[in-house]
PDB file of N, CA and C in Angstrom:
ATOM      1  N   GLU A   1       0.536  -1.277  -0.105  1.00 83.00           N
ATOM      2  CA  GLU A   1      -0.019   0.092   0.398  1.00 83.00           C
ATOM      3  C   GLU A   1       0.577   1.106   0.038  1.00 83.00           C
ATOM      4  N   GLY A   2       2.137   1.221  -0.560  1.00 87.00           N
ATOM      5  CA  GLY A   2       2.784   2.021  -0.568  1.00 87.00           C
ATOM      6  C   GLY A   2       3.740   2.945   0.270  1.00 87.00           C
ATOM      7  N   GLN A   3       4.358   2.233   1.360  1.00 90.00           N
ATOM      8  CA  GLN A   3       4.957   2.423   3.030  1.00 90.00           C
ATOM      9  C   GLN A   3       6.165   2.802   2.503  1.00 90.00           C
ATOM     10  N   LEU A   4       6.336   2.359   1.617  1.00 89.00           N
ATOM     11  CA  LEU A   4       7.606   2.033   1.625  1.00 89.00           C
ATOM     12  C   LEU A   4       8.626   3.233   1.341  1.00 89.00           C
ATOM     13  N   ALA A   5       7.857   3.477  -0.572  1.00 89.00           N
ATOM     14  CA  ALA A   5       7.648   4.737  -1.545  1.00 89.00           C
ATOM     15  C   ALA A   5       7.426   5.981   0.003  1.00 89.00           C
ATOM     16  N   ILE A   6       6.587   6.043   0.222  1.00 92.00           N
ATOM     17  CA  ILE A   6       6.159   7.062   1.394  1.00 92.00           C
ATOM     18  C   ILE A   6       7.645   7.302   2.240  1.00 92.00           C
ATOM     19  N   ASP A   7       8.169   6.689   3.328  1.00 92.00           N
ATOM     20  CA  ASP A   7       9.130   6.259   4.206  1.00 92.00           C
ATOM     21  C   ASP A   7      10.487   7.197   3.118  1.00 92.00           C
ATOM     22  N   LEU A   8      10.844   5.841   2.868  1.00 89.00           N
ATOM     23  CA  LEU A   8      11.620   7.340   1.651  1.00 89.00           C
ATOM     24  C   LEU A   8      11.829   7.603   1.453  1.00 89.00           C
ATOM     25  N   ALA A   9       9.993   9.248   0.343  1.00 90.00           N
ATOM     26  CA  ALA A   9      10.368  10.319   0.389  1.00 90.00           C
ATOM     27  C   ALA A   9      10.367  10.946   1.702  1.00 90.00           C
ATOM     28  N   LYS A  10      10.209  10.466   2.622  1.00 93.00           N
ATOM     29  CA  LYS A  10      10.110  11.127   4.201  1.00 93.00           C
ATOM     30  C   LYS A  10      11.454  11.450   4.475  1.00 93.00           C
ATOM     31  N   HIS A  11      12.206  10.191   4.299  1.00 90.00           N
ATOM     32  CA  HIS A  11      13.044   9.879   4.736  1.00 90.00           C
ATOM     33  C   HIS A  11      14.172  11.101   4.189  1.00 90.00           C
ATOM     34  N   PHE A  12      14.343  11.191   2.623  1.00 88.00           N
ATOM     35  CA  PHE A  12      15.121  11.455   2.045  1.00 88.00           C
ATOM     36  C   PHE A  12      14.094  12.478   1.332  1.00 88.00           C
ATOM     37  N   SER A  13      14.300  14.261   1.973  1.00 85.00           N
ATOM     38  CA  SER A  13      13.813  14.914   2.038  1.00 85.00           C
ATOM     39  C   SER A  13      14.474  15.209   0.338  1.00 85.00           C
ATOM     40  N   GLY A  14      13.399  16.602  -0.620  1.00 83.00           N
ATOM     41  CA  GLY A  14      13.683  16.526  -2.215  1.00 83.00           C
ATOM     42  C   GLY A  14      13.758  15.245  -2.568  1.00 83.00           C
ATOM     43  N   ALA A  15      13.137  13.961  -2.329  1.00 83.00           N
ATOM     44  CA  ALA A  15      13.488  12.978  -3.107  1.00 83.00           C
ATOM     45  C   ALA A  15      12.324  13.111  -4.100  1.00 83.00           C
ATOM     46  N   THR A  16      11.768  12.787  -5.308  1.00 83.00           N
ATOM     47  CA  THR A  16      10.896  12.169  -5.509  1.00 83.00           C
ATOM     48  C   THR A  16      11.075  10.370  -5.938  1.00 83.00           C
ATOM     49  N   CYS A  17      10.152  10.193  -5.584  1.00 86.00           N
ATOM     50  CA  CYS A  17       9.711   8.687  -5.898  1.00 86.00           C
ATOM     51  C   CYS A  17       9.212   7.794  -5.862  1.00 86.00           C
ATOM     52  N   VAL A  18       8.777   6.436  -6.930  1.00 84.00           N
ATOM     53  CA  VAL A  18       7.972   6.403  -7.688  1.00 84.00           C
ATOM     54  C   VAL A  18       7.480   4.497  -7.344  1.00 84.00           C
ATOM     55  N   GLY A  19       6.354   4.342  -7.555  1.00 85.00           N
ATOM     56  CA  GLY A  19       5.916   2.828  -6.315  1.00 85.00           C
ATOM     57  C   GLY A  19       5.054   2.400  -7.649  1.00 85.00           C
ATOM     58  N   CYS A  20       5.125   1.424  -7.661  1.00 84.00           N
ATOM     59  CA  CYS A  20       4.194   0.322  -8.596  1.00 84.00           C
ATOM     60  C   CYS A  20       4.197  -1.347  -7.881  1.00 84.00           C
ATOM     61  N   ASP A  21       2.345  -0.921  -7.877  1.00 88.00           N
ATOM     62  CA  ASP A  21       2.310  -2.185  -7.677  1.00 88.00           C
ATOM     63  C   ASP A  21       1.263  -3.138  -8.475  1.00 88.00           C
ATOM     64  N   PRO A  22       0.891  -4.024  -9.013  1.00 89.00           N
ATOM     65  CA  PRO A  22      -0.257  -5.210 -10.117  1.00 89.00           C
ATOM     66  C   PRO A  22      -1.697  -4.796  -8.688  1.00 89.00           C
ATOM     67  N   SER A  23      -1.980  -4.156  -8.364  1.00 91.00           N
ATOM     68  CA  SER A  23      -3.454  -4.310  -7.011  1.00 91.00           C
ATOM     69  C   SER A  23      -3.555  -3.232  -7.461  1.00 91.00           C
ATOM     70  N   GLY A  24      -4.342  -2.632  -8.502  1.00 92.00           N
ATOM     71  CA  GLY A  24      -5.129  -1.055  -8.049  1.00 92.00           C
ATOM     72  C   GLY A  24      -5.118  -0.587  -7.038  1.00 92.00           C
ATOM     73  N   VAL A  25      -6.521  -2.086  -6.421  1.00 95.00           N
ATOM     74  CA  VAL A  25      -6.663  -1.436  -4.551  1.00 95.00           C
ATOM     75  C   VAL A  25      -5.378  -0.664  -4.050  1.00 95.00           C
ATOM     76  N   CYS A  26      -4.190  -1.171  -4.063  1.00 92.00           N
ATOM     77  CA  CYS A  26      -3.374  -1.005  -3.643  1.00 92.00           C
ATOM     78  C   CYS A  26      -3.416   0.390  -3.805  1.00 92.00           C
ATOM     79  N   ILE A  27      -2.604   0.531  -5.334  1.00 93.00           N
ATOM     80  CA  ILE A  27      -2.311   1.780  -5.098  1.00 93.00           C
ATOM     81  C   ILE A  27      -3.265   2.485  -5.110  1.00 93.00           C
ATOM     82  N   GLN A  28      -4.686   1.974  -4.887  1.00 95.00           N
ATOM     83  CA  GLN A  28      -5.007   4.166  -4.121  1.00 95.00           C
ATOM     84  C   GLN A  28      -5.221   3.861  -2.962  1.00 95.00           C
ATOM     85  N   GLN A  29      -4.623   3.231  -1.772  1.00 95.00           N
ATOM     86  CA  GLN A  29      -4.139   2.781  -0.502  1.00 95.00           C
ATOM     87  C   GLN A  29      -3.212   3.550  -0.945  1.00 95.00           C
ATOM     88  N   GLY A  30      -2.455   3.339  -1.792  1.00 94.00           N
ATOM     89  CA  GLY A  30      -0.915   4.378  -1.639  1.00 94.00           C
ATOM     90  C   GLY A  30      -1.274   5.819  -1.184  1.00 94.00           C
ATOM     91  N   LYS A  31      -1.868   6.729  -3.230  1.00 95.00           N
ATOM     92  CA  LYS A  31      -1.793   7.259  -3.042  1.00 95.00           C
ATOM     93  C   LYS A  31      -2.470   8.037  -1.970  1.00 95.00           C
ATOM     94  N   ALA A  32      -3.530   7.519  -1.194  1.00 96.00           N
ATOM     95  CA  ALA A  32      -4.220   8.384  -0.426  1.00 96.00           C
ATOM     96  C   ALA A  32      -3.713   8.162   1.371  1.00 96.00           C
ATOM     97  N   ARG A  33      -2.305   7.136   1.250  1.00 95.00           N
ATOM     98  CA  ARG A  33      -2.046   6.707   2.189  1.00 95.00           C
ATOM     99  C   ARG A  33      -1.017   8.470   2.068  1.00 95.00           C
ATOM    100  N   ALA A  34      -0.174   8.588   1.070  1.00 95.00           N
ATOM    101  CA  ALA A  34       0.923   9.732   1.319  1.00 95.00           C
ATOM    102  C   ALA A  34       0.217  11.234   1.530  1.00 95.00           C
ATOM    103  N   THR A  35      -1.357  11.172   1.137  1.00 96.00           N
ATOM    104  CA  THR A  35      -1.867  12.819   0.963  1.00 96.00           C
ATOM    105  C   THR A  35      -1.708  12.039   2.715  1.00 96.00           C
ATOM    106  N   ASP A  36      -2.210  11.953   2.902  1.00 96.00           N
ATOM    107  CA  ASP A  36      -2.547  11.350   4.749  1.00 96.00           C
ATOM    108  C   ASP A  36      -0.966  11.950   5.000  1.00 96.00           C
ATOM    109  N   GLU A  37      -0.342  11.928   4.473  1.00 95.00           N
ATOM    110  CA  GLU A  37       0.882  11.710   5.561  1.00 95.00           C
ATOM    111  C   GLU A  37       1.775  12.826   5.322  1.00 95.00           C
ATOM    112  N   GLY A  38       1.469  14.035   3.539  1.00 95.00           N
ATOM    113  CA  GLY A  38       1.876  14.820   3.414  1.00 95.00           C
ATOM    114  C   GLY A  38       2.877  14.954   3.070  1.00 95.00           C
ATOM    115  N   VAL A  39       2.974  13.893   1.913  1.00 94.00           N
ATOM    116  CA  VAL A  39       4.106  13.551   0.874  1.00 94.00           C
ATOM    117  C   VAL A  39       3.635  13.718  -0.592  1.00 94.00           C
ATOM    118  N   ASN A  40       2.324  13.470  -0.511  1.00 92.00           N
ATOM    119  CA  ASN A  40       1.960  13.347  -2.782  1.00 92.00           C
ATOM    120  C   ASN A  40       2.144  13.739  -4.135  1.00 92.00           C
ATOM    121  N   ASP A  41       3.220  14.983  -3.501  1.00 92.00           N
ATOM    122  CA  ASP A  41       3.679  15.333  -3.723  1.00 92.00           C
ATOM    123  C   ASP A  41       4.933  15.010  -4.302  1.00 92.00           C
ATOM    124  N   SER A  42       6.127  14.352  -4.130  1.00 90.00           N
ATOM    125  CA  SER A  42       6.703  13.578  -3.765  1.00 90.00           C
ATOM    126  C   SER A  42       6.774  11.997  -4.085  1.00 90.00           C
ATOM    127  N   VAL A  43       5.756  11.524  -3.959  1.00 91.00           N
ATOM    128  CA  VAL A  43       5.573   9.872  -4.432  1.00 91.00           C
ATOM    129  C   VAL A  43       4.006   9.819  -6.045  1.00 91.00           C
ATOM    130  N   THR A  44       4.833   9.168  -6.612  1.00 88.00           N
ATOM    131  CA  THR A  44       3.834   9.255  -7.516  1.00 88.00           C
ATOM    132  C   THR A  44       3.177   6.921  -7.618  1.00 88.00           C
ATOM    133  N   PHE A  45       2.295   6.855  -8.111  1.00 88.00           N
ATOM    134  CA  PHE A  45       2.358   5.184  -7.846  1.00 88.00           C
ATOM    135  C   PHE A  45       1.550   5.154  -9.270  1.00 88.00           C
ATOM    136  N   PHE A  46       1.602   4.059  -9.601  1.00 84.00           N
ATOM    137  CA  PHE A  46       1.257   3.385 -10.516  1.00 84.00           C
ATOM    138  C   PHE A  46       0.865   1.702 -10.681  1.00 84.00           C
ATOM    139  N   HIS A  47      -0.413   1.162 -11.438  1.00 87.00           N
ATOM    140  CA  HIS A  47      -0.525   0.406 -11.927  1.00 87.00           C
ATOM    141  C   HIS A  47      -0.112  -0.341 -12.942  1.00 87.00           C
ATOM    142  N   GLY A  48       0.849  -1.885 -11.834  1.00 83.00           N
ATOM    143  CA  GLY A  48       1.497  -2.827 -12.978  1.00 83.00           C
ATOM    144  C   GLY A  48       2.601  -3.577 -12.758  1.00 83.00           C
ATOM    145  N   THR A  49       3.567  -3.839 -13.015  1.00 80.00           N
ATOM    146  CA  THR A  49       4.086  -5.434 -12.396  1.00 80.00           C
ATOM    147  C   THR A  49       6.008  -5.472 -13.117  1.00 80.00           C
ATOM    148  N   VAL A  50       6.332  -6.133 -12.993  1.00 69.00           N
ATOM    149  CA  VAL A  50       7.507  -5.590 -13.880  1.00 69.00           C
ATOM    150  C   VAL A  50       7.507  -5.929 -14.836  1.00 69.00           C
ATOM    151  N   GLN A  51       6.823  -6.475 -15.431  1.00 73.00           N
ATOM    152  CA  GLN A  51       7.060  -6.926 -16.842  1.00 73.00           C
ATOM    153  C   GLN A  51       6.448  -5.625 -17.864  1.00 73.00           C
ATOM    154  N   ASP A  52       5.803  -4.591 -17.208  1.00 75.00           N
ATOM    155  CA  ASP A  52       5.290  -3.684 -18.626  1.00 75.00           C
ATOM    156  C   ASP A  52       6.774  -2.628 -17.276  1.00 75.00           C
ATOM    157  N   LEU A  53       7.150  -2.665 -16.760  1.00 65.00           N
ATOM    158  CA  LEU A  53       8.749  -1.560 -16.288  1.00 65.00           C
ATOM    159  C   LEU A  53       9.248  -2.277 -17.922  1.00 65.00           C
ATOM    160  N   VAL A  54       9.310  -3.688 -18.258  1.00 63.00           N
ATOM    161  CA  VAL A  54      10.534  -4.094 -19.193  1.00 63.00           C
ATOM    162  C   VAL A  54      10.407  -3.872 -20.413  1.00 63.00           C
ATOM    163  N   ALA A  55       8.810  -3.360 -20.816  1.00 66.00           N
ATOM    164  CA  ALA A  55       8.218  -3.444 -21.920  1.00 66.00           C
ATOM    165  C   ALA A  55       9.072  -2.838 -22.387  1.00 66.00           C
ATOM    166  N   SER A  56       9.374  -3.293 -24.234  1.00 44.00           N
ATOM    167  CA  SER A  56      10.489  -2.327 -25.130  1.00 44.00           C
ATOM    168  C   SER A  56       9.588  -2.000 -25.323  1.00 44.00           C
ATOM    169  N   SER A  57       8.162  -1.870 -25.823  1.00 36.00           N
ATOM    170  CA  SER A  57       7.237  -0.686 -26.710  1.00 36.00           C
ATOM    171  C   SER A  57       6.536  -0.338 -25.968  1.00 36.00           C
ATOM    172  N   SER A  58       5.373   1.001 -25.337  1.00 44.00           N
ATOM    173  CA  SER A  58       4.502   1.290 -24.811  1.00 44.00           C
ATOM    174  C   SER A  58       4.588   2.760 -24.909  1.00 44.00           C
ATOM    175  N   SER A  59       3.391   3.298 -25.283  1.00 43.00           N
ATOM    176  CA  SER A  59       3.151   4.753 -25.049  1.00 43.00           C
ATOM    177  C   SER A  59       2.320   5.080 -23.875  1.00 43.00           C
ATOM    178  N   SER A  60       2.332   3.985 -22.733  1.00 47.00           N
ATOM    179  CA  SER A  60       1.352   4.679 -22.092  1.00 47.00           C
ATOM    180  C   SER A  60       1.964   5.350 -20.384  1.00 47.00           C
ATOM    181  N   SER A  61       1.056   5.956 -19.646  1.00 46.00           N
ATOM    182  CA  SER A  61       1.832   6.524 -19.404  1.00 46.00           C
ATOM    183  C   SER A  61       1.998   5.959 -17.830  1.00 46.00           C
ATOM    184  N   THR A  62       1.771   4.670 -17.514  1.00 45.00           N
ATOM    185  CA  THR A  62       2.539   3.670 -16.981  1.00 45.00           C
ATOM    186  C   THR A  62       3.556   3.430 -16.676  1.00 45.00           C
ATOM    187  N   THR A  63       4.472   3.260 -18.083  1.00 47.00           N
ATOM    188  CA  THR A  63       5.755   2.976 -17.570  1.00 47.00           C
ATOM    189  C   THR A  63       6.204   4.198 -18.951  1.00 47.00           C
ATOM    190  N   ALA A  64       4.761   5.057 -18.981  1.00 49.00           N
ATOM    191  CA  ALA A  64       6.381   6.318 -19.685  1.00 49.00           C
ATOM    192  C   ALA A  64       7.053   7.225 -18.065  1.00 49.00           C
ATOM    193  N   VAL A  65       6.550   6.953 -17.066  1.00 52.00           N
ATOM    194  CA  VAL A  65       7.180   7.354 -15.521  1.00 52.00           C
ATOM    195  C   VAL A  65       8.818   6.694 -15.624  1.00 52.00           C
ATOM    196  N   VAL A  66       8.638   5.857 -16.133  1.00 56.00           N
ATOM    197  CA  VAL A  66       9.779   4.986 -15.835  1.00 56.00           C
ATOM    198  C   VAL A  66      10.869   4.409 -16.675  1.00 56.00           C
ATOM    199  N   LYS A  67      10.186   5.462 -17.995  1.00 55.00           N
ATOM    200  CA  LYS A  67      11.596   4.771 -19.326  1.00 55.00           C
ATOM    201  C   LYS A  67      12.721   5.715 -19.476  1.00 55.00           C
ATOM    202  N   ASN A  68      12.652   7.144 -19.156  1.00 60.00           N
ATOM    203  CA  ASN A  68      13.904   8.052 -19.275  1.00 60.00           C
ATOM    204  C   ASN A  68      15.139   7.084 -18.241  1.00 60.00           C
ATOM    205  N   ARG A  69      16.368   7.604 -19.317  1.00 62.00           N
ATOM    206  CA  ARG A  69      17.235   6.672 -19.049  1.00 62.00           C
ATOM    207  C   ARG A  69      18.401   7.480 -17.829  1.00 62.00           C
ATOM    208  N   SER A  70      19.388   6.705 -17.123  1.00 65.00           N
ATOM    209  CA  SER A  70      20.011   8.077 -16.069  1.00 65.00           C
ATOM    210  C   SER A  70      18.197   9.091 -15.169  1.00 65.00           C
ATOM    211  N   SER A  71      17.542   8.758 -14.572  1.00 77.00           N
ATOM    212  CA  SER A  71      16.059   9.103 -14.199  1.00 77.00           C
ATOM    213  C   SER A  71      16.583   8.690 -12.639  1.00 77.00           C
ATOM    214  N   PHE A  72      17.184   7.806 -11.479  1.00 81.00           N
ATOM    215  CA  PHE A  72      17.234   7.808 -10.325  1.00 81.00           C
ATOM    216  C   PHE A  72      18.345   7.395  -9.583  1.00 81.00           C
ATOM    217  N   SER A  73      18.540   8.149  -8.770  1.00 84.00           N
ATOM    218  CA  SER A  73      19.604   7.581  -8.148  1.00 84.00           C
ATOM    219  C   SER A  73      19.645   6.622  -7.387  1.00 84.00           C
ATOM    220  N   ALA A  74      18.591   6.056  -6.460  1.00 84.00           N
ATOM    221  CA  ALA A  74      18.481   4.649  -6.498  1.00 84.00           C
ATOM    222  C   ALA A  74      16.928   3.854  -6.813  1.00 84.00           C
ATOM    223  N   ALA A  75      16.828   2.775  -7.110  1.00 84.00           N
ATOM    224  CA  ALA A  75      15.734   2.065  -7.018  1.00 84.00           C
ATOM    225  C   ALA A  75      15.932   0.572  -6.380  1.00 84.00           C
ATOM    226  N   TRP A  76      15.017   0.580  -5.587  1.00 84.00           N
ATOM    227  CA  TRP A  76      14.386  -1.189  -4.442  1.00 84.00           C
ATOM    228  C   TRP A  76      13.180  -1.138  -5.391  1.00 84.00           C
ATOM    229  N   SER A  77      13.743  -3.080  -4.627  1.00 85.00           N
ATOM    230  CA  SER A  77      13.181  -3.607  -5.469  1.00 85.00           C
ATOM    231  C   SER A  77      12.027  -3.965  -4.062  1.00 85.00           C
ATOM    232  N   GLU A  78      10.924  -4.638  -3.943  1.00 85.00           N
ATOM    233  CA  GLU A  78      10.375  -5.748  -2.516  1.00 85.00           C
ATOM    234  C   GLU A  78       9.293  -5.943  -3.138  1.00 85.00           C
ATOM    235  N   ALA A  79       9.901  -7.803  -2.936  1.00 83.00           N
ATOM    236  CA  ALA A  79       9.305  -8.912  -3.314  1.00 83.00           C
ATOM    237  C   ALA A  79       7.912  -8.371  -4.494  1.00 83.00           C
ATOM    238  N   ALA A  80       9.064  -8.428  -5.102  1.00 83.00           N
ATOM    239  CA  ALA A  80       8.298  -8.001  -7.123  1.00 83.00           C
ATOM    240  C   ALA A  80       9.094  -8.829  -7.689  1.00 83.00           C
ATOM    241  N   LEU A  81      10.086  -8.978  -8.121  1.00 85.00           N
ATOM    242  CA  LEU A  81      11.267  -9.386  -9.378  1.00 85.00           C
ATOM    243  C   LEU A  81      11.227 -10.830 -10.020  1.00 85.00           C
ATOM    244  N   CYS A  82      10.510 -11.825  -7.652  1.00 87.00           N
ATOM    245  CA  CYS A  82      10.131 -13.482  -7.742  1.00 87.00           C
ATOM    246  C   CYS A  82       9.273 -14.093  -8.804  1.00 87.00           C
ATOM    247  N   HIS A  83       8.427 -12.591  -8.847  1.00 84.00           N
ATOM    248  CA  HIS A  83       6.712 -13.082  -9.190  1.00 84.00           C
ATOM    249  C   HIS A  83       7.289 -12.881 -10.676  1.00 84.00           C
ATOM    250  N   ALA A  84       8.137 -12.424 -11.481  1.00 83.00           N
ATOM    251  CA  ALA A  84       7.982 -12.110 -12.563  1.00 83.00           C
ATOM    252  C   ALA A  84       8.988 -14.087 -12.914  1.00 83.00           C
ATOM    253  N   PRO A  85       8.447 -13.982 -14.460  1.00 85.00           N
ATOM    254  CA  PRO A  85       9.323 -15.325 -15.164  1.00 85.00           C
ATOM    255  C   PRO A  85      10.645 -15.404 -14.845  1.00 85.00           C
ATOM    256  N   PRO A  86      11.188 -15.529 -14.686  1.00 87.00           N
ATOM    257  CA  PRO A  86      12.928 -15.975 -14.905  1.00 87.00           C
ATOM    258  C   PRO A  86      13.408 -14.517 -16.316  1.00 87.00           C
ATOM    259  N   VAL A  87      13.493 -14.704 -16.996  1.00 85.00           N
ATOM    260  CA  VAL A  87      13.883 -13.923 -18.357  1.00 85.00           C
ATOM    261  C   VAL A  87      13.116 -12.593 -18.152  1.00 85.00           C
ATOM    262  N   ASP A  88      12.363 -12.504 -17.531  1.00 83.00           N
ATOM    263  CA  ASP A  88      11.720 -11.428 -17.036  1.00 83.00           C
ATOM    264  C   ASP A  88      12.785 -10.368 -15.841  1.00 83.00           C
ATOM    265  N   ARG A  89      13.040 -11.209 -14.446  1.00 85.00           N
ATOM    266  CA  ARG A  89      13.978 -10.718 -13.892  1.00 85.00           C
ATOM    267  C   ARG A  89      15.396 -10.091 -15.111  1.00 85.00           C
ATOM    268  N   ALA A  90      16.035 -10.293 -15.036  1.00 86.00           N
ATOM    269  CA  ALA A  90      17.652 -10.171 -16.391  1.00 86.00           C
ATOM    270  C   ALA A  90      16.729  -9.373 -16.917  1.00 86.00           C
ATOM    271  N   LYS A  91      15.851  -9.005 -17.583  1.00 85.00           N
ATOM    272  CA  LYS A  91      15.418  -7.968 -18.552  1.00 85.00           C
ATOM    273  C   LYS A  91      15.114  -6.715 -17.870  1.00 85.00           C
ATOM    274  N   ALA A  92      14.624  -7.252 -16.313  1.00 84.00           N
ATOM    275  CA  ALA A  92      14.653  -6.160 -15.229  1.00 84.00           C
ATOM    276  C   ALA A  92      16.033  -5.345 -14.728  1.00 84.00           C
ATOM    277  N   ILE A  93      16.310  -5.558 -13.902  1.00 86.00           N
ATOM    278  CA  ILE A  93      17.650  -5.965 -13.644  1.00 86.00           C
ATOM    279  C   ILE A  93      17.959  -4.588 -14.722  1.00 86.00           C
ATOM    280  N   ARG A  94      18.535  -4.982 -16.160  1.00 86.00           N
ATOM    281  CA  ARG A  94      18.801  -4.433 -16.745  1.00 86.00           C
ATOM    282  C   ARG A  94      18.082  -3.259 -17.263  1.00 86.00           C
ATOM    283  N   ALA A  95      16.734  -3.499 -17.068  1.00 83.00           N
ATOM    284  CA  ALA A  95      16.385  -1.328 -17.403  1.00 83.00           C
ATOM    285  C   ALA A  95      15.880  -0.751 -15.348  1.00 83.00           C
ATOM    286  N   ILE A  96      16.579  -1.509 -14.521  1.00 83.00           N
ATOM    287  CA  ILE A  96      16.853  -0.524 -13.310  1.00 83.00           C
ATOM    288  C   ILE A  96      18.377   0.021 -13.857  1.00 83.00           C
ATOM    289  N   ALA A  97      19.219  -0.657 -14.504  1.00 86.00           N
ATOM    290  CA  ALA A  97      20.515  -0.174 -14.102  1.00 86.00           C
ATOM    291  C   ALA A  97      20.610   0.582 -15.238  1.00 86.00           C
ATOM    292  N   ASP A  98      20.092   1.169 -16.292  1.00 84.00           N
ATOM    293  CA  ASP A  98      19.711   1.601 -17.020  1.00 84.00           C
ATOM    294  C   ASP A  98      19.287   2.995 -16.846  1.00 84.00           C
ATOM    295  N   GLN A  99      18.011   2.289 -15.804  1.00 83.00           N
ATOM    296  CA  GLN A  99      17.627   4.713 -15.080  1.00 83.00           C
ATOM    297  C   GLN A  99      17.761   4.379 -14.130  1.00 83.00           C
ATOM    298  N   LEU A 100      19.592   4.084 -13.462  1.00 85.00           N
ATOM    299  CA  LEU A 100      19.476   4.143 -12.673  1.00 85.00           C
ATOM    300  C   LEU A 100      21.287   5.257 -12.797  1.00 85.00           C
ATOM    301  N   GLN A 101      20.901   6.343 -12.665  1.00 86.00           N
ATOM    302  CA  GLN A 101      22.830   7.461 -12.647  1.00 86.00           C
ATOM    303  C   GLN A 101      23.872   7.078 -12.499  1.00 86.00           C
ATOM    304  N   ASP A 102      24.861   7.820 -12.777  1.00 88.00           N
ATOM    305  CA  ASP A 102      26.004   6.938 -12.678  1.00 88.00           C
ATOM    306  C   ASP A 102      25.934   6.972 -10.667  1.00 88.00           C
ATOM    307  N   GLY A 103      26.764   5.764 -10.415  1.00 88.00           N
ATOM    308  CA  GLY A 103      27.069   5.851  -9.206  1.00 88.00           C
ATOM    309  C   GLY A 103      25.659   5.246  -8.275  1.00 88.00           C
ATOM    310  N   GLY A 104      24.482   4.804  -9.135  1.00 86.00           N
ATOM    311  CA  GLY A 104      23.037   4.552  -8.543  1.00 86.00           C
ATOM    312  C   GLY A 104      22.939   3.909  -7.792  1.00 86.00           C
ATOM    313  N   MET A 105      22.542   3.327  -6.695  1.00 87.00           N
ATOM    314  CA  MET A 105      22.466   1.997  -6.086  1.00 87.00           C
ATOM    315  C   MET A 105      21.054   1.463  -5.831  1.00 87.00           C
ATOM    316  N   PHE A 106      21.354   0.182  -5.957  1.00 89.00           N
ATOM    317  CA  PHE A 106      19.842  -0.875  -6.867  1.00 89.00           C
ATOM    318  C   PHE A 106      20.166  -1.574  -5.152  1.00 89.00           C
ATOM    319  N   VAL A 107      18.718  -1.498  -4.669  1.00 88.00           N
ATOM    320  CA  VAL A 107      18.637  -2.093  -3.066  1.00 88.00           C
ATOM    321  C   VAL A 107      17.461  -3.826  -4.016  1.00 88.00           C
ATOM    322  N   LEU A 108      18.108  -4.869  -3.343  1.00 88.00           N
ATOM    323  CA  LEU A 108      17.016  -5.556  -4.111  1.00 88.00           C
ATOM    324  C   LEU A 108      16.684  -6.295  -3.159  1.00 88.00           C
ATOM    325  N   ASN A 109      15.167  -6.878  -2.400  1.00 89.00           N
ATOM    326  CA  ASN A 109      14.549  -7.842  -1.259  1.00 89.00           C
ATOM    327  C   ASN A 109      13.760  -8.331  -1.581  1.00 89.00           C
ATOM    328  N   ASP A 110      13.864  -9.863  -2.247  1.00 85.00           N
ATOM    329  CA  ASP A 110      13.026 -10.890  -3.170  1.00 85.00           C
ATOM    330  C   ASP A 110      12.916 -12.262  -2.041  1.00 85.00           C
ATOM    331  N   ALA A 111      12.839 -12.120  -0.461  1.00 69.00           N
ATOM    332  CA  ALA A 111      13.828 -13.209   0.438  1.00 69.00           C
ATOM    333  C   ALA A 111      11.892 -13.653  -0.126  1.00 69.00           C
TER     334      ALA A 111
END
């Protein structure tokens, strides 16, 4: 329900956080929580999956938010990549690396 993105936005003042979830209900809850906690200007949520993130061609606004290369200084994946087929996991990690700025950090927690 967006708590990780909200916590990161609170901890890293000035950061812009993007959250993705395959559950539309979780997206709505995350948006409401971000508003309640005063970080709705710093957090963006979109409905999608790992496969959406690595789609090679899409004009949807869902994936457009993460299409720019070198857009992020850090990325965090929490219990997401483990749900994708192995070939999509590799593509997702490459896509995340492409979207990180030089020296950016990627945290993966898929236990």
